[in-house]
PDB file of C-alpha atoms and ligand atoms in Angstrom:
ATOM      1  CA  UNK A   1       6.494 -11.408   9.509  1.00 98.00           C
ATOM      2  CA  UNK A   2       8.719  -8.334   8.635  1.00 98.00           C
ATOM      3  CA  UNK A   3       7.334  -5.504   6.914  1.00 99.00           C
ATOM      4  CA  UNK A   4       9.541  -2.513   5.218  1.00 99.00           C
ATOM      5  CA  UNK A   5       8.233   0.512   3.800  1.00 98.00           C
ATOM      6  CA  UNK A   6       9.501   1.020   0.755  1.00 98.00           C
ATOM      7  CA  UNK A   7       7.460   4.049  -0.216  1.00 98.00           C
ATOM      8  CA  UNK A   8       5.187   6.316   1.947  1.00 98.00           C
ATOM      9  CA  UNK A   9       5.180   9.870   0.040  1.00 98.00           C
ATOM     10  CA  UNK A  10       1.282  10.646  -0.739  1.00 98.00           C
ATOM     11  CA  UNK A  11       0.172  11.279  -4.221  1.00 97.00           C
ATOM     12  CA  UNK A  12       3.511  11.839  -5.791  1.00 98.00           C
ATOM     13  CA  UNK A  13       7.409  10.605  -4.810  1.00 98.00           C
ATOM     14  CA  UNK A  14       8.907  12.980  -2.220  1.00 97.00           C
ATOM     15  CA  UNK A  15      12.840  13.690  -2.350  1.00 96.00           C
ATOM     16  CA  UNK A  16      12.980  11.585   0.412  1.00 97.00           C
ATOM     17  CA  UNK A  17      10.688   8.969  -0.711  1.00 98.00           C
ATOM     18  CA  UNK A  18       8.641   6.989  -3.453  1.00 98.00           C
ATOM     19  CA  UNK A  19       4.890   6.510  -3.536  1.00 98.00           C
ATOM     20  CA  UNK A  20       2.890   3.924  -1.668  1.00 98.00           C
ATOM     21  CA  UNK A  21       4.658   0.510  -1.609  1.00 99.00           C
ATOM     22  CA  UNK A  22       5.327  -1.698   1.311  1.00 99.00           C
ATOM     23  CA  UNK A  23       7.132  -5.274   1.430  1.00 99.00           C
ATOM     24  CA  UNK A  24       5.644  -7.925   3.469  1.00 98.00           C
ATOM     25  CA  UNK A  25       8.299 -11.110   4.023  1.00 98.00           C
ATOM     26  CA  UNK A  26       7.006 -14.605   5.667  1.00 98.00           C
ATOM     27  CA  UNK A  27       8.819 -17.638   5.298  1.00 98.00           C
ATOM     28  CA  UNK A  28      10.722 -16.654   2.323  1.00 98.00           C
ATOM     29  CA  UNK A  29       7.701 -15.665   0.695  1.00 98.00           C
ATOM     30  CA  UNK A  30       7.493 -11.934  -0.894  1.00 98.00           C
ATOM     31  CA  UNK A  31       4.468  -9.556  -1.212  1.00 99.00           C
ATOM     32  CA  UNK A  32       3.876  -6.151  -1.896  1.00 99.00           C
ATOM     33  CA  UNK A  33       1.052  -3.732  -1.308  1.00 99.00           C
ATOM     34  CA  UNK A  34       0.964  -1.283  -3.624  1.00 99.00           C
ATOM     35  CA  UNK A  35       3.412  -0.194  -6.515  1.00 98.00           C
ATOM     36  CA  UNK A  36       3.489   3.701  -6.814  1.00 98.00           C
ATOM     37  CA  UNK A  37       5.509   5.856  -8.566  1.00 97.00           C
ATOM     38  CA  UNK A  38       9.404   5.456  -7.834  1.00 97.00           C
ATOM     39  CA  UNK A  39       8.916   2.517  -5.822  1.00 98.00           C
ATOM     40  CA  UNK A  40      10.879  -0.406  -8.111  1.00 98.00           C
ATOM     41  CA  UNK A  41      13.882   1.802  -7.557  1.00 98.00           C
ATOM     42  CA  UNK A  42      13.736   1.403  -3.908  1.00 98.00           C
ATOM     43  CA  UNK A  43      12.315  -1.758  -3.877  1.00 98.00           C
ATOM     44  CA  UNK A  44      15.515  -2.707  -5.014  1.00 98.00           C
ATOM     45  CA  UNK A  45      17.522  -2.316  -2.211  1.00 98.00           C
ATOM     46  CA  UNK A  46      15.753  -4.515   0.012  1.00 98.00           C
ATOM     47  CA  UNK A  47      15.130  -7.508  -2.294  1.00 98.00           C
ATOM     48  CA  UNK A  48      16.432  -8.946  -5.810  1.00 98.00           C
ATOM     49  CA  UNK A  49      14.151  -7.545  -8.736  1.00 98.00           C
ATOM     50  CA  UNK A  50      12.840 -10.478  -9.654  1.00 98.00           C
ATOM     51  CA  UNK A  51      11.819 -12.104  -5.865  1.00 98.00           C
ATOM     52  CA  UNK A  52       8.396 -10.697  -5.495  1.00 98.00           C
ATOM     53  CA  UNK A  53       5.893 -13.612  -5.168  1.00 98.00           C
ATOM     54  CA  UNK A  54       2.828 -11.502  -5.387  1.00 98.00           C
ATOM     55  CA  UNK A  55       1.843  -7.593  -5.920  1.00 99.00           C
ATOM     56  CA  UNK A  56      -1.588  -6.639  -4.248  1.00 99.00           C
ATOM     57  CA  UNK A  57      -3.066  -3.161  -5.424  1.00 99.00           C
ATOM     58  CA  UNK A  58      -5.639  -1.056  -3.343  1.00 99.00           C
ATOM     59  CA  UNK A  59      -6.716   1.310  -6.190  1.00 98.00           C
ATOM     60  CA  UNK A  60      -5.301   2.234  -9.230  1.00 98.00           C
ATOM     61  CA  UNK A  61      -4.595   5.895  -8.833  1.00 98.00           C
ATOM     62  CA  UNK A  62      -1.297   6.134 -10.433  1.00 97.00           C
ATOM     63  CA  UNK A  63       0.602   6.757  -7.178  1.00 98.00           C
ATOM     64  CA  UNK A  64      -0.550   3.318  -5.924  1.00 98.00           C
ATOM     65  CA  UNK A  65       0.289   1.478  -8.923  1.00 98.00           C
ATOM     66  CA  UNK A  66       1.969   2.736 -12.156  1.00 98.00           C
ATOM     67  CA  UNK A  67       5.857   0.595 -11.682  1.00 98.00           C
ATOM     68  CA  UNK A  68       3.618  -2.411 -12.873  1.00 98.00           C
ATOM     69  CA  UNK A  69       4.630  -0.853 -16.045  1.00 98.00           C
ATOM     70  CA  UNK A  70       8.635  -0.781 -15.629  1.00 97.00           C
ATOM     71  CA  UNK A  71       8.214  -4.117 -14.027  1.00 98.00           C
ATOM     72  CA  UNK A  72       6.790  -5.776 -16.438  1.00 97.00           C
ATOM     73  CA  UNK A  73       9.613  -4.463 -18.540  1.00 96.00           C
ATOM     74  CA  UNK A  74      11.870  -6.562 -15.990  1.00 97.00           C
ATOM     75  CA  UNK A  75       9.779  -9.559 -15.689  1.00 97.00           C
ATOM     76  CA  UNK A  76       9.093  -9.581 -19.443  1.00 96.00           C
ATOM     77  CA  UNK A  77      12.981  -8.486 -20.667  1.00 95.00           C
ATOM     78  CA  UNK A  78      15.187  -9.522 -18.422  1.00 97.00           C
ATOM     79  CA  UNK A  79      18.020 -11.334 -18.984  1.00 97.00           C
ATOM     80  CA  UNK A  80      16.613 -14.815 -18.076  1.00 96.00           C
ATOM     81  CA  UNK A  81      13.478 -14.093 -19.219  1.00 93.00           C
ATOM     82  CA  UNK A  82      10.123 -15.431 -19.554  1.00 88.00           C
ATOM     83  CA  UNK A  83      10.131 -15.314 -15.911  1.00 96.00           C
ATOM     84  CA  UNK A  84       7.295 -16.709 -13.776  1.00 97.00           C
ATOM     85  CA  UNK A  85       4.270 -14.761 -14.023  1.00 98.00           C
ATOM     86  CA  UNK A  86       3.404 -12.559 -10.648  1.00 98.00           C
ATOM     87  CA  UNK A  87      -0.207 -12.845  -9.526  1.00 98.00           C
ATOM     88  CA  UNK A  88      -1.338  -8.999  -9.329  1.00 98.00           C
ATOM     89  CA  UNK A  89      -4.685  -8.876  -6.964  1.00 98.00           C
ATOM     90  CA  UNK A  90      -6.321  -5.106  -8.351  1.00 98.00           C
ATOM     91  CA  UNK A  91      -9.625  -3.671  -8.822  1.00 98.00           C
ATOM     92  CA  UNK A  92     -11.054  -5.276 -11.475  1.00 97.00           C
ATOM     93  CA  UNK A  93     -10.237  -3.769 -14.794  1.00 97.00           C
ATOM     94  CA  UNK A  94      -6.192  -3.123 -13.369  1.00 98.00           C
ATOM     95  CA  UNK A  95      -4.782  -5.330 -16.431  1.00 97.00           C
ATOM     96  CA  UNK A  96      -6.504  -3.036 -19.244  1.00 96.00           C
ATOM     97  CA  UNK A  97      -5.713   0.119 -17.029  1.00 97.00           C
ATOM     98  CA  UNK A  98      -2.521  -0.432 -16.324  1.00 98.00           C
ATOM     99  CA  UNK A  99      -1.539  -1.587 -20.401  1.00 97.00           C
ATOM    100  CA  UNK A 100      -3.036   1.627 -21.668  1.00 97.00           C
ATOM    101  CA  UNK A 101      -0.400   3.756 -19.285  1.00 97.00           C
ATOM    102  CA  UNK A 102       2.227   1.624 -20.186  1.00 96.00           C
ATOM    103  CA  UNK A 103       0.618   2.022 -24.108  1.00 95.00           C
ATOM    104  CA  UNK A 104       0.081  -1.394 -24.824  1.00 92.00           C
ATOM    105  CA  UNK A 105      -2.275  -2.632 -26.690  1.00 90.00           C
ATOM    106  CA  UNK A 106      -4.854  -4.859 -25.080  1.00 84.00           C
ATOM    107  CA  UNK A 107      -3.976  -8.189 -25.869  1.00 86.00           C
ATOM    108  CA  UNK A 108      -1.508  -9.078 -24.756  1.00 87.00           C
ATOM    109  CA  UNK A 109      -1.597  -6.130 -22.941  1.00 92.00           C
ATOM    110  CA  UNK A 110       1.100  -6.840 -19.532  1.00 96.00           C
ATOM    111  CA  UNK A 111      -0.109 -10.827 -19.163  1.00 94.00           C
ATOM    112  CA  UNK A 112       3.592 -11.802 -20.621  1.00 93.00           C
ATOM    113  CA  UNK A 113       4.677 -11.123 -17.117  1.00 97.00           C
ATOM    114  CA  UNK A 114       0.925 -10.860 -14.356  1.00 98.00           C
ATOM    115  CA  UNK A 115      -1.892 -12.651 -13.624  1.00 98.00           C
ATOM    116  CA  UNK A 116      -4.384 -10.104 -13.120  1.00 98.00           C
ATOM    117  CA  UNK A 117      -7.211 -11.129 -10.289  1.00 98.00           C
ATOM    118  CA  UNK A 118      -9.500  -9.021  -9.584  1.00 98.00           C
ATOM    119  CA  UNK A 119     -10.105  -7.907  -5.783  1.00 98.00           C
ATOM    120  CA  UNK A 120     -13.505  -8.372  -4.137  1.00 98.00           C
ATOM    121  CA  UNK A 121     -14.050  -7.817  -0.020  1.00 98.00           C
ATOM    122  CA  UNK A 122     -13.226 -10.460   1.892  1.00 98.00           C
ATOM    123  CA  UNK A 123      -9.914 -12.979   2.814  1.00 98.00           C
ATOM    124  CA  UNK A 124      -8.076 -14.738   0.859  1.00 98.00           C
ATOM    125  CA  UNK A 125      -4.724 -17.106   1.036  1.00 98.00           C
ATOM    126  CA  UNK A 126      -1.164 -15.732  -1.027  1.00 98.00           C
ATOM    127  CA  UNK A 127       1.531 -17.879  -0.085  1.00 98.00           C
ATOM    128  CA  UNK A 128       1.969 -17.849   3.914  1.00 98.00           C
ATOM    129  CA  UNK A 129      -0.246 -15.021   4.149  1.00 98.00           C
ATOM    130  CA  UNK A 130      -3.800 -14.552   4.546  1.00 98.00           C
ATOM    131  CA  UNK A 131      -5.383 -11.233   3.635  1.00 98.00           C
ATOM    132  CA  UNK A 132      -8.400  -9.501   3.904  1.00 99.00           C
ATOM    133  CA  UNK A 133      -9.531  -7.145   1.396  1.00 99.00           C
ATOM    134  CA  UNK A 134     -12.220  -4.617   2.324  1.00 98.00           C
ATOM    135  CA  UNK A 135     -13.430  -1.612   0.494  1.00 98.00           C
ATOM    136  CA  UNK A 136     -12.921   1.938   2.363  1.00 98.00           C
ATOM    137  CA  UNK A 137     -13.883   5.169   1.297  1.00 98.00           C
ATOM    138  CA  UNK A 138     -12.301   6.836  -1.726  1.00 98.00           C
ATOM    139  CA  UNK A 139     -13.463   8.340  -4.595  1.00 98.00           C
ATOM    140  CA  UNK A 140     -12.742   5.049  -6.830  1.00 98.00           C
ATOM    141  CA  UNK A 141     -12.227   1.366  -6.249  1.00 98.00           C
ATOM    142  CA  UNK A 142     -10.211   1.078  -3.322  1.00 98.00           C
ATOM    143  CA  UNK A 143      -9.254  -2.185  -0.499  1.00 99.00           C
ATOM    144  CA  UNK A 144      -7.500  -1.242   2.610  1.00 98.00           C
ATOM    145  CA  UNK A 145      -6.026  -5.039   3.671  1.00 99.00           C
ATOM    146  CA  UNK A 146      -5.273  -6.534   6.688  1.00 99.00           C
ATOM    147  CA  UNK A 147      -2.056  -9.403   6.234  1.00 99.00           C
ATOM    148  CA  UNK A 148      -1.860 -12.240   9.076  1.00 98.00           C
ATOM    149  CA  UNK A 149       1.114 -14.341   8.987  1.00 98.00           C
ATOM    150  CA  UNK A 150       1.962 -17.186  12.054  1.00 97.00           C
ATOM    151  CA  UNK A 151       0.165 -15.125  14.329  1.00 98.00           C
ATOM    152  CA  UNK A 152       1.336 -11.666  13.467  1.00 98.00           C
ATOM    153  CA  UNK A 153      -1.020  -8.851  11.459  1.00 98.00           C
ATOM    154  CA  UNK A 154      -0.833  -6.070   9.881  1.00 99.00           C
ATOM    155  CA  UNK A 155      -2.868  -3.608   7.989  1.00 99.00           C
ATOM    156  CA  UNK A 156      -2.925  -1.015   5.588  1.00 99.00           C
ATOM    157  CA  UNK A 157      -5.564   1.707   4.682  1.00 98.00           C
ATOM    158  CA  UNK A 158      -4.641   2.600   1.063  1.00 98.00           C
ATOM    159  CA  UNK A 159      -6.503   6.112   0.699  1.00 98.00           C
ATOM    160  CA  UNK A 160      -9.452   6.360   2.644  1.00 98.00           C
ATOM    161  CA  UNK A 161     -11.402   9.004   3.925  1.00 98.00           C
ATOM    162  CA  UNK A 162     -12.804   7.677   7.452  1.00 98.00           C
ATOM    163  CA  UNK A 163     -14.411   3.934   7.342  1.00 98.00           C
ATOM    164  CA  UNK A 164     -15.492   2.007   9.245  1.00 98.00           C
ATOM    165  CA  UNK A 165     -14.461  -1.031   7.737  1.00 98.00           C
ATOM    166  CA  UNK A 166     -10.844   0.217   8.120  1.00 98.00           C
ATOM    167  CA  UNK A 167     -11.336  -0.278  11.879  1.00 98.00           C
ATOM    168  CA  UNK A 168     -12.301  -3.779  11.133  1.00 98.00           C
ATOM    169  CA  UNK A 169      -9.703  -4.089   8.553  1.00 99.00           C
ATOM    170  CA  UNK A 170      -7.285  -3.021  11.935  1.00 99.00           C
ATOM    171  CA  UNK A 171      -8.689  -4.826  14.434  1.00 98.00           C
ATOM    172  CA  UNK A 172      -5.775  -5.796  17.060  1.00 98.00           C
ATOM    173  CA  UNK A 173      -3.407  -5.839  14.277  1.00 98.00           C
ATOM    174  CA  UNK A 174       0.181  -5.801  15.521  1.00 98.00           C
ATOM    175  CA  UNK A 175       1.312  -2.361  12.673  1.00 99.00           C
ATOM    176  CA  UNK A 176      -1.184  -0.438  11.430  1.00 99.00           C
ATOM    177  CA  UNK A 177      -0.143   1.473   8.417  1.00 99.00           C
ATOM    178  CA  UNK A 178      -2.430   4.572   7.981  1.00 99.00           C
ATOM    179  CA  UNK A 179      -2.684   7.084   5.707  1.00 98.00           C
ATOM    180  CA  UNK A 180      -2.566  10.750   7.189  1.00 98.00           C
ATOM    181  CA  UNK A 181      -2.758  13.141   3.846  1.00 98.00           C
ATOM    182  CA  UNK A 182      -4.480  15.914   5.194  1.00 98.00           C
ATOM    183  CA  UNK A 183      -3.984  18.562   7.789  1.00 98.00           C
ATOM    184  CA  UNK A 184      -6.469  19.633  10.027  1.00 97.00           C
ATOM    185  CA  UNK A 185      -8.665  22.799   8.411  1.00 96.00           C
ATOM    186  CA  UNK A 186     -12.326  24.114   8.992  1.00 94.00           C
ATOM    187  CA  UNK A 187     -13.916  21.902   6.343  1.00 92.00           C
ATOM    188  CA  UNK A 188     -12.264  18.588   4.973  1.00 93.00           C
ATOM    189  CA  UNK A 189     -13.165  16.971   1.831  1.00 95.00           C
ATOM    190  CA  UNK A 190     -15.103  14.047   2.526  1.00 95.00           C
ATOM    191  CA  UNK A 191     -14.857  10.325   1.501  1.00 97.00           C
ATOM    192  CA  UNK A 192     -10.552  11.284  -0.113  1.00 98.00           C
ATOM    193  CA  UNK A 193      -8.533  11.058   2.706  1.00 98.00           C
ATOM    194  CA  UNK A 194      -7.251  11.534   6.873  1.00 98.00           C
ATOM    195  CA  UNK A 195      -5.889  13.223   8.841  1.00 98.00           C
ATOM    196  CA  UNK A 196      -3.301  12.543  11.514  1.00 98.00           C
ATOM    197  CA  UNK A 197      -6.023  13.043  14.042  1.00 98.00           C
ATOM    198  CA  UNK A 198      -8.642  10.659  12.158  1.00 98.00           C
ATOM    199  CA  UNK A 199      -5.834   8.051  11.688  1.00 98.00           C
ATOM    200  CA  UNK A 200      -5.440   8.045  15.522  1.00 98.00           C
ATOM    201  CA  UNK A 201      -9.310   7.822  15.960  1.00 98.00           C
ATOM    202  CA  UNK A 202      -9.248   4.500  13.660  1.00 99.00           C
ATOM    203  CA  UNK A 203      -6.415   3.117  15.332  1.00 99.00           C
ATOM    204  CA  UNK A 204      -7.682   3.760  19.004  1.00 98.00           C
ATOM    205  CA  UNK A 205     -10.901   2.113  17.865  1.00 98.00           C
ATOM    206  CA  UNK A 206      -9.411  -0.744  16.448  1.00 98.00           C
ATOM    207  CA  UNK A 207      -6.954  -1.579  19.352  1.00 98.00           C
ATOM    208  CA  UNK A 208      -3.779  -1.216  16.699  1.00 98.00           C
ATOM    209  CA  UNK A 209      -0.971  -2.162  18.919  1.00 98.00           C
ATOM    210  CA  UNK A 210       1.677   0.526  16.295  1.00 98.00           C
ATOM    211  CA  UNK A 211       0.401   3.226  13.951  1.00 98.00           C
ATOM    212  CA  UNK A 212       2.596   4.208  11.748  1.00 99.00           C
ATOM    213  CA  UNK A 213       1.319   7.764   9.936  1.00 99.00           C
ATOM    214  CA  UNK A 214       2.010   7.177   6.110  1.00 98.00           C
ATOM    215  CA  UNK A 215       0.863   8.386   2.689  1.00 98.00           C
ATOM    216  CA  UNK A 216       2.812  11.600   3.681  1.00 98.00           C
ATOM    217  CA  UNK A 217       2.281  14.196   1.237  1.00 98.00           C
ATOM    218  CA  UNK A 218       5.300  16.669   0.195  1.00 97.00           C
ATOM    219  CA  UNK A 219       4.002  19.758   0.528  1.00 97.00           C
ATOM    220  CA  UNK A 220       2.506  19.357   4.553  1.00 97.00           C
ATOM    221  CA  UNK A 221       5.110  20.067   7.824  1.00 96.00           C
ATOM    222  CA  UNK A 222       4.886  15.881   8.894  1.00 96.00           C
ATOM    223  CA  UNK A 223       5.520  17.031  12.043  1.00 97.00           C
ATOM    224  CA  UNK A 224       2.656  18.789  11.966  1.00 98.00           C
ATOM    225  CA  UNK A 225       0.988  15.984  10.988  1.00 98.00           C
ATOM    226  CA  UNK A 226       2.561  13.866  14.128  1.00 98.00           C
ATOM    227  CA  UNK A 227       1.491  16.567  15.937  1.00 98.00           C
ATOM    228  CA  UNK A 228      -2.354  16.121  14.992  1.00 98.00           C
ATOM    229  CA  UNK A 229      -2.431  12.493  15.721  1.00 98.00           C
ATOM    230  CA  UNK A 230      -1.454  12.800  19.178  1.00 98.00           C
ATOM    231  CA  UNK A 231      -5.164  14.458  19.593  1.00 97.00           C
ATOM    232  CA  UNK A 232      -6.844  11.157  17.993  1.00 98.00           C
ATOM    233  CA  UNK A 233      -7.333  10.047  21.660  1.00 98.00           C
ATOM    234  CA  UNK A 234      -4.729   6.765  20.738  1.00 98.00           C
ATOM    235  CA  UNK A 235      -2.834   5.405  23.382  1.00 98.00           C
ATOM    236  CA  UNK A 236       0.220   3.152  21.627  1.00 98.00           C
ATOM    237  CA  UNK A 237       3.563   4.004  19.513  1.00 98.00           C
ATOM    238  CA  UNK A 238       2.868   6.372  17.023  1.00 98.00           C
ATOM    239  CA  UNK A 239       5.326   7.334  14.293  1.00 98.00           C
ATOM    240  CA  UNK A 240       5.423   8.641  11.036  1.00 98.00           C
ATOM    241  CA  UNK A 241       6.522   6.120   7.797  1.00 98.00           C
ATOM    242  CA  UNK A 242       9.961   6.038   6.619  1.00 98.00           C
ATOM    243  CA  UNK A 243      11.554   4.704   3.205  1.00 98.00           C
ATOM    244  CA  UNK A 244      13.497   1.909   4.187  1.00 98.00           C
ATOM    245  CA  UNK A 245      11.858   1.777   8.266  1.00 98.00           C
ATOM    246  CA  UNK A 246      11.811  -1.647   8.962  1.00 98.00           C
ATOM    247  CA  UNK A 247       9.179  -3.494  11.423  1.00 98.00           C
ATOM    248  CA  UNK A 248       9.896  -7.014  12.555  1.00 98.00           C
ATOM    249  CA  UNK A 249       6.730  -8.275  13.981  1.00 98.00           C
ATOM    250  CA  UNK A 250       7.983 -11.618  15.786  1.00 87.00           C
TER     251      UNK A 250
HETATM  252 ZN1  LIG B   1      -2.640   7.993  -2.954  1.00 83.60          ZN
HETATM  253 ZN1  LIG B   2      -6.040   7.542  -4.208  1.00 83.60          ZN
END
């Protein structure tokens, strides 16, 4: 399995970055995790526009998500178009969501170019890859997912405030990819999001062989945030995500 980052900047695209998107690659076969802001620009340079197999979403906060909408513009456009429709696996409602920001009307709303199929916990088979979906601890809908592929795993937390189910999700997983948004202060938010630290914590419980520290918001010193994590009490490779980082997992 190979898995590139293709976007890591939390809540909004960084100079550096886009938002949340990752490419997963087994035997030919293409899927993403998450479609934020910026990301189909970037996505671009890894893989023709028109070779993902399969988009799954972990919430639909519009740094997650929104390049549905200029994709379907691709899939739905493009010079040999109709292409084959993508399967999109989202929180239920994602298809109506996602045509109001693109301001479509309902029907057919962005069907022309997804299947829409709406995520509930537990694993399911896309193309070489088996994933679990479970639900972690956010303000709305949201799946962290854990991706095996001939033998190799990896998982992601989408935005999560500390969950238990995210250490499952990351049991002995070869990459974890965790979200770090926050900085360490007196009194964090509950139930949003991690810190560097917390991200450690989950990935020293869950025997994560590779954390990677993503979700990196703009504003924060992500050395700082590096910093934190190496008080999470975790004992393996810890860096932070990278647009374009590359992880071959063989
Ligand atoms: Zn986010
Ligand atoms: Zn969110």
């Amino acid at each position: 399995m190979k898995v590139t980052i293709i976007g890591c900047s939390g809540s909004f695209p960084g100079p550096d970055s886009p938002a949340s998107c990752y490419l997963l690659e087994a035997e030919g076969f293409r899927l993403l995790l998450d479609f934020g802001s910026g990301s189909l620009g970037a996505l671009q340079r890894h893989i023709d526009l028109y070779d993902v197999d399969a988009i799954c979403l972990t919430h639909l906060h519009a740094d997650h998500c929104l390049d549905i909408c200029g994709y379907h513009v691709a899939r739905t456009y493009g010079p040999a178009a109709p292409y084959p429709k993508v399967p999109v696996y989202a929180p239920k409602g994602a298809g109506r969501r996602l045509a109001a920001a693109y301001g479509m009307p309902e029907e057919p709303g962005l069907e022309t170019a997804f299947d829409f199929v709406a995520l509930t916990p537990g694993a399911f088979e896309i193309g070489p890859f088996t994933v679990t979906a479970g639900l972690v601890n956010h303000p709305v809908e949201t799946y962290g997912f854990r991706a095996e592929s001939g033998g190799r795993s990896v998982a992601y937390s989408g935005d999560t405030g500390e969950s238990g189910e995210l250490v499952r999700l990351a049991d002995g997983t070869d990459l974890f990819l965790c979200e770090a948004s926050f900085l360490e202060r007196p009194e964090l938010p509950q139930g949003l999001h991690l810190t560097g630290r917390q991200a450690a914590e989950h990935a020293a419980k869950a025997g994560a062989g590779r954390l990677v520290l993503t979700h990196l918001v703009p504003w924060h010193d992500r050395l700082r945030v590096l910093d934190e994590a190496a008080s999470g009490g975790y004992d393996g490779p810890i860096e932070l995500a990278r647009s374009g980082a590359v992880y071959e997992l063989a």
